[in-house]
C-alpha atoms as a printed R data frame, in Angstrom:
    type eleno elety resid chain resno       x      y       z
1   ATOM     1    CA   UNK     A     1 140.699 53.761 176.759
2   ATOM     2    CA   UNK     A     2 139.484 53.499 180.211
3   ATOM     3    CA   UNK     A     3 135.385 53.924 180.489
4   ATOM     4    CA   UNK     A     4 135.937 57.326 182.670
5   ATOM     5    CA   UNK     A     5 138.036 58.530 179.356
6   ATOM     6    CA   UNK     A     6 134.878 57.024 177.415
7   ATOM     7    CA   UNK     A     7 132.813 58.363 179.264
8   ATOM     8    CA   UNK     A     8 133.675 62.252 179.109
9   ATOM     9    CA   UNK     A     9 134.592 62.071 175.162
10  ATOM    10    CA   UNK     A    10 131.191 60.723 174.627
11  ATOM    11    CA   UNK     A    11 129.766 63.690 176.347
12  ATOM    12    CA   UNK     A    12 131.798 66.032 174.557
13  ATOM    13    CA   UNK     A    13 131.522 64.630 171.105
14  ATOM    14    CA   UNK     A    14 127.971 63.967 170.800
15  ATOM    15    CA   UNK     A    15 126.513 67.138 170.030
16  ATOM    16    CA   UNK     A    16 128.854 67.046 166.822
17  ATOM    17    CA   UNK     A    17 127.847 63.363 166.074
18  ATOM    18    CA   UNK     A    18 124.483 64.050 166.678
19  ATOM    19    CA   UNK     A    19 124.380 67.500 164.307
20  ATOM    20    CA   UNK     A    20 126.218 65.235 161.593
21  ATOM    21    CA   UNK     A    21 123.630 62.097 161.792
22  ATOM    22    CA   UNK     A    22 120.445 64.599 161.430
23  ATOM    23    CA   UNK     A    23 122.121 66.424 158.340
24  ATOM    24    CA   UNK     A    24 122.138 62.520 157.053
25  ATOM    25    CA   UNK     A    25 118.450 61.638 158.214
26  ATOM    26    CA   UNK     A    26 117.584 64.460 155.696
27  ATOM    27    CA   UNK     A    27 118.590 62.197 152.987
28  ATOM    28    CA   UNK     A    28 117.214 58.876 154.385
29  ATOM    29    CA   UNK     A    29 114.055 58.262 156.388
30  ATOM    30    CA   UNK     A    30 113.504 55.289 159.089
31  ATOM    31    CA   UNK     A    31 116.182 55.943 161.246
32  ATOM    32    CA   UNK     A    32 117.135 58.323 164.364
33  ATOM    33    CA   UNK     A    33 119.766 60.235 164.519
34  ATOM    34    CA   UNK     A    34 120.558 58.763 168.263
35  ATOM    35    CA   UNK     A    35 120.417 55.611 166.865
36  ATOM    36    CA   UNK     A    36 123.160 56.221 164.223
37  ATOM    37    CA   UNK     A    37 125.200 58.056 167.508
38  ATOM    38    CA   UNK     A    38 124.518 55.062 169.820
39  ATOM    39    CA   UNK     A    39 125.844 52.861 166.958
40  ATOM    40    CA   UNK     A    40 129.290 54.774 166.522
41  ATOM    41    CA   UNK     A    41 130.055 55.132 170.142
42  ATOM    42    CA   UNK     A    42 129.632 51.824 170.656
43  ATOM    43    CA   UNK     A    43 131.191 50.863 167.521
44  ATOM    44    CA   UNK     A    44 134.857 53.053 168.987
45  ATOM    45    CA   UNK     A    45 133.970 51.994 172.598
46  ATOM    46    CA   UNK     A    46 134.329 48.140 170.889
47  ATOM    47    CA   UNK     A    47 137.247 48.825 169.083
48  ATOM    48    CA   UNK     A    48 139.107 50.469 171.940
49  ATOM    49    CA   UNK     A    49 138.334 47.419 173.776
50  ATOM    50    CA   UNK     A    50 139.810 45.062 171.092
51  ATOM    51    CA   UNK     A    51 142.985 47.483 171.315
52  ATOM    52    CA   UNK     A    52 142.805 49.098 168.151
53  ATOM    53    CA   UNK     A    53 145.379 51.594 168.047
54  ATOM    54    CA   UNK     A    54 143.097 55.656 168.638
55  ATOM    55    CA   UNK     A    55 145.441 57.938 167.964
56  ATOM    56    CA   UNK     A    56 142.659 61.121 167.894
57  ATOM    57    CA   UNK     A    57 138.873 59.545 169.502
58  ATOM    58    CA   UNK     A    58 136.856 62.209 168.327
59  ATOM    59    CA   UNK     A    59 138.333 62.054 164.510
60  ATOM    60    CA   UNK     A    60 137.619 58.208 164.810
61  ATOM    61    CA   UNK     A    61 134.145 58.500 166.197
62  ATOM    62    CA   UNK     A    62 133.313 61.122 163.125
63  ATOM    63    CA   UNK     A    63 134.443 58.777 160.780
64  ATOM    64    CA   UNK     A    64 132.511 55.846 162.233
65  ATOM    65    CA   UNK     A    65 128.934 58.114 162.093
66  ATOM    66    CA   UNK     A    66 129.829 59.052 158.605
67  ATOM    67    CA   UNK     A    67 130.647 55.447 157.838
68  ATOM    68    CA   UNK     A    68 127.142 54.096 159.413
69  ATOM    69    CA   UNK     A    69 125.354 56.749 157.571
70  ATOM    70    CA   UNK     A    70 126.729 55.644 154.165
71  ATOM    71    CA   UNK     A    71 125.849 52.163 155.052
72  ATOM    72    CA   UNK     A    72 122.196 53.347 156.149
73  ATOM    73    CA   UNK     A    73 121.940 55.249 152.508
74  ATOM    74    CA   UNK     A    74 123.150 52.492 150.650
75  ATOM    75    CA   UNK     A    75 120.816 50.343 152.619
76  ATOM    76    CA   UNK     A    76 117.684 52.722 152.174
77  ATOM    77    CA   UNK     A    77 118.325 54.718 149.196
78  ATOM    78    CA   UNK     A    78 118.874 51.816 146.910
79  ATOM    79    CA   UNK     A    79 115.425 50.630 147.047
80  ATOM    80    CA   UNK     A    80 113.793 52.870 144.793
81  ATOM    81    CA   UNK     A    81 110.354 50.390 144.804
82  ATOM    82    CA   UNK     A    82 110.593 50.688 148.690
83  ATOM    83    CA   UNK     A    83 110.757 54.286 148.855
84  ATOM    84    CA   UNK     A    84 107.269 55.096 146.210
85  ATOM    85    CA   UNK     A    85 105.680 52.317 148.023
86  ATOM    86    CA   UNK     A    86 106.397 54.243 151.449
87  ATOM    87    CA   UNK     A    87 105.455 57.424 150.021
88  ATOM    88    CA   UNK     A    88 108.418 59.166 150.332
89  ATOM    89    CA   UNK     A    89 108.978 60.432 146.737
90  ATOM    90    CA   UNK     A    90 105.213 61.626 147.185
91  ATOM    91    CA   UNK     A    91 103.277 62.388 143.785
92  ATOM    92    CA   UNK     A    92 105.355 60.186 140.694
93  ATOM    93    CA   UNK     A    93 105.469 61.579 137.161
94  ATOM    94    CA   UNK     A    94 105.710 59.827 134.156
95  ATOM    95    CA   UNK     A    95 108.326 61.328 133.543
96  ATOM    96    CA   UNK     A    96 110.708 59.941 136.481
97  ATOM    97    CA   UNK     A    97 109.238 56.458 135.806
98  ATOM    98    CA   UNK     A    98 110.446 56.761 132.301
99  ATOM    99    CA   UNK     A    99 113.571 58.006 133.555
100 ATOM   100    CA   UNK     A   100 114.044 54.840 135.840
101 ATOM   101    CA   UNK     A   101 113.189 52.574 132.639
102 ATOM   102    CA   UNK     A   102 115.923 54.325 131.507
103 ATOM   103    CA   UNK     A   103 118.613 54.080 133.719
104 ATOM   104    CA   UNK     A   104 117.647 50.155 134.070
105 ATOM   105    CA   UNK     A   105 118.472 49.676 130.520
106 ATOM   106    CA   UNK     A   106 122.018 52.052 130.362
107 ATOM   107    CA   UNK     A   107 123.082 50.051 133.453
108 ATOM   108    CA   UNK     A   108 122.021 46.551 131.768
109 ATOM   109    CA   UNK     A   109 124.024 47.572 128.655
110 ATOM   110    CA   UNK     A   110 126.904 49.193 130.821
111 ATOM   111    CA   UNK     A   111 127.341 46.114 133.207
112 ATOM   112    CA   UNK     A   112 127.386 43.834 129.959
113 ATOM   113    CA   UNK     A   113 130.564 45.056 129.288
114 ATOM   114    CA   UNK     A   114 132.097 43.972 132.460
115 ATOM   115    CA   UNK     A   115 133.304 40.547 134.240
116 ATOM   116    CA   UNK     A   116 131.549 38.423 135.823
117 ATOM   117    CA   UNK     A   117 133.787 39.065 139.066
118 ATOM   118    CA   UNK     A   118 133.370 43.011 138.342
119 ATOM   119    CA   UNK     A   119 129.662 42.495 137.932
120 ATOM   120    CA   UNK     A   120 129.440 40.509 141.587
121 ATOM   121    CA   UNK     A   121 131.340 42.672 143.650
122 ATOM   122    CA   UNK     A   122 129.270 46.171 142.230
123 ATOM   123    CA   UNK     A   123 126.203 44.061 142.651
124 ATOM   124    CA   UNK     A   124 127.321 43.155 146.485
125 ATOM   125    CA   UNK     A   125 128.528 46.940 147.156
126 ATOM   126    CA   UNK     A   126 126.089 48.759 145.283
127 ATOM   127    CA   UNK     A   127 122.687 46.782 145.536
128 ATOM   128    CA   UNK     A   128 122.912 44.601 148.596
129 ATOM   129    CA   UNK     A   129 125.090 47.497 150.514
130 ATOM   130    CA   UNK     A   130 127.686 45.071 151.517
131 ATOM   131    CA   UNK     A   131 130.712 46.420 153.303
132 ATOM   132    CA   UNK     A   132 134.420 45.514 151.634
133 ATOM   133    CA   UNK     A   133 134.768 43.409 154.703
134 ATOM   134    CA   UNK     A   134 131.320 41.584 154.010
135 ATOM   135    CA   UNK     A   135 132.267 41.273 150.859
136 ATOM   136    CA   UNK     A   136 135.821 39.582 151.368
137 ATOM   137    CA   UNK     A   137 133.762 36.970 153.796
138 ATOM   138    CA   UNK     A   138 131.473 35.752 151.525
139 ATOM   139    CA   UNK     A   139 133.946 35.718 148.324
140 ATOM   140    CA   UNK     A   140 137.146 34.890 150.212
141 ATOM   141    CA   UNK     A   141 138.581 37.164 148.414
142 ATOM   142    CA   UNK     A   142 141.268 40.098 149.801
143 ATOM   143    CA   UNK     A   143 139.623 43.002 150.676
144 ATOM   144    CA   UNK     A   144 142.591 45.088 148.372
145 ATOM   145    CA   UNK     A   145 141.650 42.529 145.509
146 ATOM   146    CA   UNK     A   146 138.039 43.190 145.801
147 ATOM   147    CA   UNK     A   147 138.638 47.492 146.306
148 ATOM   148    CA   UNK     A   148 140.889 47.409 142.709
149 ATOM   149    CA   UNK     A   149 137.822 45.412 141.429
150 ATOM   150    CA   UNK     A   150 135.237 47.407 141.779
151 ATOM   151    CA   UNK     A   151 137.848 51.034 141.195
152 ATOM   152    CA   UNK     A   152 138.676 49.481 137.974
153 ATOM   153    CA   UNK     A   153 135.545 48.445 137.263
154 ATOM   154    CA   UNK     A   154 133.621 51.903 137.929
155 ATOM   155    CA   UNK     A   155 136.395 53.219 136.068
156 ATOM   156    CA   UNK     A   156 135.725 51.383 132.893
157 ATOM   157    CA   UNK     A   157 132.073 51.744 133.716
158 ATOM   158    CA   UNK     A   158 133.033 55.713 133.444
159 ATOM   159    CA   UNK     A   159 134.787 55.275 130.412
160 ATOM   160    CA   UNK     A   160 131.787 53.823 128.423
161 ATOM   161    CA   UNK     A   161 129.144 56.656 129.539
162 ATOM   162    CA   UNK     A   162 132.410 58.815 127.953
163 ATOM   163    CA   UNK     A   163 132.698 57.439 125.143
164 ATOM   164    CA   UNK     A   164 128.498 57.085 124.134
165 ATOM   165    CA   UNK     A   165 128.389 60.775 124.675
């Protein structure tokens, strides 16, 4: 893609990107939605410049934003300390600290029942918000190996919840 071609697609795409990125801020404070934008188009200007094969820009430039906001939610939303020390749940019950307590100790028993592998890779995906290709660099693993990990292992972690109700 020639930066002229760039150039015009980024024009007309942005109002969509940006419309999708503030639906997402909704969910997660601390960052712009022209941030997230400025992140995506540079993230398919990059890739064009590697050579990756675009067969349709603006469907590749949608699923970049969506991409970088999952990674932003998984990033922010995670940190349940983070977000009652910011103030962003506002007033806490009782109730919804019990509620944590509780979750803590289902997903202490749950994850008890799985590998250690299984247990690593849903730690690195689900608490650290590590990307399958972050996660393949610092296990060595195959990216495929490490996706049938963790589907297997959310499986099975479905299965139990089944089965205790």
């Amino acid at each position: 893609m020639k930066k002229e071609e760039f150039d015009i697609l980024s024009y007309k795409i942005r109002p969509k990107l940006i419309s999708l990125a503030r639906n997402f801020i909704s969910v997660v404070r601390g960052i712009e939605a022209e941030d997230i934008v400025q992140e995506s188009l540079l993230t398919l200007w990059e890739l064009s410049e590697q050579g990756y094969p675009i067969k349709d820009s603006e469907s590749l430039a949608i699923k970049i934003t969506k991409n970088i906001c999952i990674k932003h939610y998984r990033k922010n939303h995670l940190d349940t300390h983070s977000l009652i020390q910011d103030n962003y749940i506002g007033d806490i019950e009782a109730t919804y600290l019990t509620d944590i307590d509780d979750l803590k100790i289902i997903k202490k028993h749950i994850y008890s029942k799985l590998t250690n592998t299984q247990k690593e890779y849903l730690y690195l995906r689900n608490e650290e918000g590590k990307s399958l290709d972050e996660i393949a660099d610092i296990t060595g693993k195959p990216k495929t190996s490490i996706k049938s990990t963790i589907s297997s292992a959310r499986k099975q972690m479905l299965d139990l919840i089944k089965n205790q109700l």
